[in-house]
């Protein structure tokens, strides 16, 4: 930043101080790279879908854990807010400055520290890009145990800090299981070396878990040790067209039996999602006919001949029992890439269609089928949806059926106003009262903390607040977001 | 207990109070079952291997979360220590009273609360026995995602509280990944309803993680929600005889490639382990010849014909490359049961041989081969091992190679004395300095907290202590154990 600009660093509680020109001078003199004004543009001050705006005017790019420690120690002492940013691919605005905090960009911390080729464990700096890490470990016969649509931009520190889920959670599981160790800098600058690299450890409380999904509110994750998955020898996809939501769940139960250990993804989307991707992205639809619902199944195994036989038997049984109306199997790399591209760009396609409210819920099996109808009914009853000139253009769902995780999109002509007032907090209340989570894999970010009460008990929220106060007593980390709103 | 007996409830800090006859009367009047003296015998006051003795004289068996809450609220108010006990199958004495605390037995809390057959999720009271839960969910096409030698006695609340690992961790992963929710009673009696049942949740800090592996030091786990694994359709075992430790790791890397997604266990033991099981348990050895090392491999898949073909190709390649000297494949249920019995009773067989010091370490790949020789060399150099009349009879290793987890046994003629002084803390220091964990899956229990410093940094230990103070400010939960010793 230019030396004479000052940020108005005021958090919700009014206790944080403004960053002064002297502070910036201090960082620069300490050898910490201060981003030039020209570098702090939309990549650092806007979310992917344009719902949140950031106001960062001071951004630092440390190159080491020691530098992160210096910054935090200094900011804690002076009670200056700090927002941590990795690839800035988060959906709910958690990595954006909104109160003039210092933005801490971790993109210059991108060293692979170590790979154990026998145990299958990677240790990497927080700023390593997920796809780069995957490329790196593939040469050694492994893959990263997670995959996201934003793989080419998101960073492993952010993946851990948001407890990222994604496309193959069904197979490889949660970051809480796969992350073996974390190196974090506490708000007071102390370096917490919990960078354990072994699979089993029951020596005391698993303190690294605190940082998995904390969205930068308890400290800065500077390095990660993660258990890798063996690289599959054979991959195939199947695309299904189905006539009703309940058939998706029946097909899923069948897939878990018939495809068993080779099942690696089970994604679904509805008819309107399919149309929006075709319209907005100009991709061809993956099936010949139109269907009420689509499913994308992936298998990853060690022998294609076996996997193809299992897939064939599975699909034959689905067709024989009338669960599926059309299907195709893809095994050519280009065709599989195209199918994943179709699925991965679903949110981006919606964002091109209009102003996107994107929600990310977990729901119990019995309530998943009702969500879409409930939202459409609610908006229709308020006169906001259903006519050619309605303020809401589309309501769609897609997601990860095996993870109980549904993404709901409401596409409006504009943000705010009657539409927003109609959806929130109504939608969070609906999800909470049906036993769901208001944030399945996107996190709380900039404004969902206030809706936490719909899905978490008071004792749980109190414990979260206690943890925040314990680790960040001055409230400098990602102030005003996440649990601060609850 | 008889009403006139008093416990000397004195914790390490001297702050806890003795349980009085009035207290016992209070519990009884509140409708909480007080165990009779005759019921508090060795099952509650001794560990499995006879190293630790318990002194519980007041034991309560609540039947509900509300009763647990009543007990804790009362004990917290009066600063009376509380030790929680499930199946009492823990190795390091963590579930035994040693300072006259109230023993809280959860064996009367054994209801299965709910199973979601589509999502594959179980919700159960803490006192449910692991094997009973496995039997229950198998009828619905699932299995529990963990298995332990003590499956017929250990309870799910204890499995969570000790972050149990066990025999199929390699395939199904950690409790930190598989446990979806926990209901816990905090030391002040508040019920923490974090009994979430869905696979994905990023709404705030994952507070349930605190209780996974806390060994009853932060509160009482009263119910658990856990993600089940699909029941395999085909299971087979292979037993291998190998000439050297490094061949085990080479065979493991090959298994992860060739058996890939069907690999579900990879256990090993050394020659002396094999002899001790044969001698102590009178089981027949699993192979025809004697070998320096043995490996037990299990596959679990969805089609036996495919799995058998993969196993056959895998073993042929091992033989062709000289990695293995003898092998056999088992698929008959009786033969597989006998092989698992052989492996599961390894520790029990050692305990019959003499006084067993059992250690449970994680070690990085490059240091695993050195452990056995280092211990034998150390004991020999002190004149404690190697001769016919040495005080140490045997030093052996076995364990879970894919999890970095080695169990080390030192069998002595008696507990204590020069042998104990020679091993501890030397062995913990050796493991810590070689990048290992002093407690891979058994936990810290009654006396390993003091050795935590060998494998955890000061900042991590300080954070653990902060968490203990935050959740249990009066120090009533499992006093003097675990982190209290660090």
JSON list of N, CA and C in Angstrom, two decimals, chain A residues 359-362 427-429 431-432 436-444 448-449 451-456, chain B residues 196 201-204:
[
{"chain": "A", "resi": 359, "resn": "UNK", "atom": "N", "xyz": [-26.23, -22.09, -1.34]},
{"chain": "A", "resi": 359, "resn": "UNK", "atom": "CA", "xyz": [-26.33, -22.68, 0.00]},
{"chain": "A", "resi": 359, "resn": "UNK", "atom": "C", "xyz": [-25.76, -24.08, -0.04]},
{"chain": "A", "resi": 360, "resn": "UNK", "atom": "N", "xyz": [-25.30, -24.49, 1.09]},
{"chain": "A", "resi": 360, "resn": "UNK", "atom": "CA", "xyz": [-24.51, -25.71, 1.17]},
{"chain": "A", "resi": 360, "resn": "UNK", "atom": "C", "xyz": [-24.93, -26.45, 2.44]},
{"chain": "A", "resi": 361, "resn": "UNK", "atom": "N", "xyz": [-25.87, -27.35, 2.27]},
{"chain": "A", "resi": 361, "resn": "UNK", "atom": "CA", "xyz": [-26.48, -28.00, 3.44]},
{"chain": "A", "resi": 361, "resn": "UNK", "atom": "C", "xyz": [-26.16, -29.49, 3.51]},
{"chain": "A", "resi": 362, "resn": "UNK", "atom": "N", "xyz": [-26.11, -30.01, 4.73]},
{"chain": "A", "resi": 362, "resn": "UNK", "atom": "CA", "xyz": [-26.25, -31.45, 4.95]},
{"chain": "A", "resi": 362, "resn": "UNK", "atom": "C", "xyz": [-27.68, -31.68, 5.39]},
{"chain": "A", "resi": 427, "resn": "UNK", "atom": "N", "xyz": [-34.40, -20.19, 5.21]},
{"chain": "A", "resi": 427, "resn": "UNK", "atom": "CA", "xyz": [-33.81, -21.43, 4.71]},
{"chain": "A", "resi": 427, "resn": "UNK", "atom": "C", "xyz": [-32.96, -22.12, 5.79]},
{"chain": "A", "resi": 428, "resn": "UNK", "atom": "N", "xyz": [-32.26, -21.32, 6.60]},
{"chain": "A", "resi": 428, "resn": "UNK", "atom": "CA", "xyz": [-31.42, -21.90, 7.66]},
{"chain": "A", "resi": 428, "resn": "UNK", "atom": "C", "xyz": [-32.30, -22.53, 8.74]},
{"chain": "A", "resi": 429, "resn": "UNK", "atom": "N", "xyz": [-33.40, -21.87, 9.01]},
{"chain": "A", "resi": 429, "resn": "UNK", "atom": "CA", "xyz": [-34.33, -22.40, 10.00]},
{"chain": "A", "resi": 429, "resn": "UNK", "atom": "C", "xyz": [-34.93, -23.72, 9.51]},
{"chain": "A", "resi": 431, "resn": "UNK", "atom": "N", "xyz": [-33.61, -25.86, 7.39]},
{"chain": "A", "resi": 431, "resn": "UNK", "atom": "CA", "xyz": [-32.57, -26.90, 7.43]},
{"chain": "A", "resi": 431, "resn": "UNK", "atom": "C", "xyz": [-32.32, -27.35, 8.86]},
{"chain": "A", "resi": 432, "resn": "UNK", "atom": "N", "xyz": [-32.20, -26.38, 9.78]},
{"chain": "A", "resi": 432, "resn": "UNK", "atom": "CA", "xyz": [-31.96, -26.73, 11.18]},
{"chain": "A", "resi": 432, "resn": "UNK", "atom": "C", "xyz": [-33.08, -27.57, 11.75]},
{"chain": "A", "resi": 436, "resn": "UNK", "atom": "N", "xyz": [-30.48, -30.76, 9.76]},
{"chain": "A", "resi": 436, "resn": "UNK", "atom": "CA", "xyz": [-29.34, -30.57, 8.87]},
{"chain": "A", "resi": 436, "resn": "UNK", "atom": "C", "xyz": [-28.28, -29.62, 9.41]},
{"chain": "A", "resi": 437, "resn": "UNK", "atom": "N", "xyz": [-27.25, -29.43, 8.62]},
{"chain": "A", "resi": 437, "resn": "UNK", "atom": "CA", "xyz": [-26.21, -28.45, 8.93]},
{"chain": "A", "resi": 437, "resn": "UNK", "atom": "C", "xyz": [-26.34, -27.28, 7.99]},
{"chain": "A", "resi": 438, "resn": "UNK", "atom": "N", "xyz": [-26.19, -26.06, 8.52]},
{"chain": "A", "resi": 438, "resn": "UNK", "atom": "CA", "xyz": [-26.28, -24.86, 7.69]},
{"chain": "A", "resi": 438, "resn": "UNK", "atom": "C", "xyz": [-25.04, -24.64, 6.84]},
{"chain": "A", "resi": 439, "resn": "UNK", "atom": "N", "xyz": [-24.00, -25.44, 7.09]},
{"chain": "A", "resi": 439, "resn": "UNK", "atom": "CA", "xyz": [-22.77, -25.31, 6.31]},
{"chain": "A", "resi": 439, "resn": "UNK", "atom": "C", "xyz": [-22.10, -26.67, 6.25]},
{"chain": "A", "resi": 440, "resn": "UNK", "atom": "N", "xyz": [-22.38, -27.42, 5.18]},
{"chain": "A", "resi": 440, "resn": "UNK", "atom": "CA", "xyz": [-21.86, -28.78, 5.08]},
{"chain": "A", "resi": 440, "resn": "UNK", "atom": "C", "xyz": [-20.37, -28.79, 4.78]},
{"chain": "A", "resi": 441, "resn": "UNK", "atom": "N", "xyz": [-19.97, -28.00, 3.76]},
{"chain": "A", "resi": 441, "resn": "UNK", "atom": "CA", "xyz": [-18.54, -28.02, 3.40]},
{"chain": "A", "resi": 441, "resn": "UNK", "atom": "C", "xyz": [-17.98, -26.65, 3.03]},
{"chain": "A", "resi": 442, "resn": "UNK", "atom": "N", "xyz": [-18.80, -25.63, 3.00]},
{"chain": "A", "resi": 442, "resn": "UNK", "atom": "CA", "xyz": [-18.31, -24.30, 2.62]},
{"chain": "A", "resi": 442, "resn": "UNK", "atom": "C", "xyz": [-17.89, -23.46, 3.82]},
{"chain": "A", "resi": 443, "resn": "UNK", "atom": "N", "xyz": [-18.26, -23.87, 5.02]},
{"chain": "A", "resi": 443, "resn": "UNK", "atom": "CA", "xyz": [-17.89, -23.08, 6.19]},
{"chain": "A", "resi": 443, "resn": "UNK", "atom": "C", "xyz": [-18.85, -21.94, 6.46]},
{"chain": "A", "resi": 444, "resn": "UNK", "atom": "N", "xyz": [-18.56, -21.19, 7.54]},
{"chain": "A", "resi": 444, "resn": "UNK", "atom": "CA", "xyz": [-19.45, -20.11, 7.97]},
{"chain": "A", "resi": 444, "resn": "UNK", "atom": "C", "xyz": [-19.11, -18.77, 7.32]},
{"chain": "A", "resi": 448, "resn": "UNK", "atom": "N", "xyz": [-22.50, -16.42, 7.92]},
{"chain": "A", "resi": 448, "resn": "UNK", "atom": "CA", "xyz": [-23.36, -17.53, 8.32]},
{"chain": "A", "resi": 448, "resn": "UNK", "atom": "C", "xyz": [-23.29, -17.87, 9.81]},
{"chain": "A", "resi": 449, "resn": "UNK", "atom": "N", "xyz": [-22.34, -17.25, 10.53]},
{"chain": "A", "resi": 449, "resn": "UNK", "atom": "CA", "xyz": [-22.24, -17.51, 11.96]},
{"chain": "A", "resi": 449, "resn": "UNK", "atom": "C", "xyz": [-23.54, -17.21, 12.70]},
{"chain": "A", "resi": 451, "resn": "UNK", "atom": "N", "xyz": [-26.41, -17.81, 11.79]},
{"chain": "A", "resi": 451, "resn": "UNK", "atom": "CA", "xyz": [-27.42, -18.85, 11.60]},
{"chain": "A", "resi": 451, "resn": "UNK", "atom": "C", "xyz": [-27.04, -20.18, 12.25]},
{"chain": "A", "resi": 452, "resn": "UNK", "atom": "N", "xyz": [-25.90, -20.17, 12.91]},
{"chain": "A", "resi": 452, "resn": "UNK", "atom": "CA", "xyz": [-25.41, -21.38, 13.56]},
{"chain": "A", "resi": 452, "resn": "UNK", "atom": "C", "xyz": [-26.42, -21.93, 14.57]},
{"chain": "A", "resi": 453, "resn": "UNK", "atom": "N", "xyz": [-27.14, -21.03, 15.21]},
{"chain": "A", "resi": 453, "resn": "UNK", "atom": "CA", "xyz": [-28.10, -21.42, 16.25]},
{"chain": "A", "resi": 453, "resn": "UNK", "atom": "C", "xyz": [-29.18, -22.35, 15.72]},
{"chain": "A", "resi": 454, "resn": "UNK", "atom": "N", "xyz": [-29.39, -22.34, 14.41]},
{"chain": "A", "resi": 454, "resn": "UNK", "atom": "CA", "xyz": [-30.43, -23.22, 13.87]},
{"chain": "A", "resi": 454, "resn": "UNK", "atom": "C", "xyz": [-30.01, -24.68, 13.83]},
{"chain": "A", "resi": 455, "resn": "UNK", "atom": "N", "xyz": [-28.69, -24.92, 13.85]},
{"chain": "A", "resi": 455, "resn": "UNK", "atom": "CA", "xyz": [-28.28, -26.32, 13.77]},
{"chain": "A", "resi": 455, "resn": "UNK", "atom": "C", "xyz": [-27.35, -26.76, 14.89]},
{"chain": "A", "resi": 456, "resn": "UNK", "atom": "N", "xyz": [-26.98, -25.86, 15.78]},
{"chain": "A", "resi": 456, "resn": "UNK", "atom": "CA", "xyz": [-26.11, -26.26, 16.90]},
{"chain": "A", "resi": 456, "resn": "UNK", "atom": "C", "xyz": [-26.76, -25.85, 18.22]},
{"chain": "B", "resi": 196, "resn": "UNK", "atom": "N", "xyz": [-24.15, -34.94, 16.15]},
{"chain": "B", "resi": 196, "resn": "UNK", "atom": "CA", "xyz": [-24.47, -34.73, 14.74]},
{"chain": "B", "resi": 196, "resn": "UNK", "atom": "C", "xyz": [-24.36, -36.05, 13.99]},
{"chain": "B", "resi": 201, "resn": "UNK", "atom": "N", "xyz": [-19.93, -31.48, 7.81]},
{"chain": "B", "resi": 201, "resn": "UNK", "atom": "CA", "xyz": [-20.39, -30.37, 8.64]},
{"chain": "B", "resi": 201, "resn": "UNK", "atom": "C", "xyz": [-19.23, -29.42, 8.87]},
{"chain": "B", "resi": 202, "resn": "UNK", "atom": "N", "xyz": [-19.35, -28.20, 8.39]},
{"chain": "B", "resi": 202, "resn": "UNK", "atom": "CA", "xyz": [-18.30, -27.21, 8.64]},
{"chain": "B", "resi": 202, "resn": "UNK", "atom": "C", "xyz": [-18.91, -25.98, 9.33]},
{"chain": "B", "resi": 203, "resn": "UNK", "atom": "N", "xyz": [-19.94, -26.23, 10.14]},
{"chain": "B", "resi": 203, "resn": "UNK", "atom": "CA", "xyz": [-20.56, -25.08, 10.81]},
{"chain": "B", "resi": 203, "resn": "UNK", "atom": "C", "xyz": [-19.92, -24.88, 12.18]},
{"chain": "B", "resi": 204, "resn": "UNK", "atom": "N", "xyz": [-18.80, -24.20, 12.17]},
{"chain": "B", "resi": 204, "resn": "UNK", "atom": "CA", "xyz": [-18.11, -23.88, 13.42]},
{"chain": "B", "resi": 204, "resn": "UNK", "atom": "C", "xyz": [-17.06, -24.91, 13.78]}
]
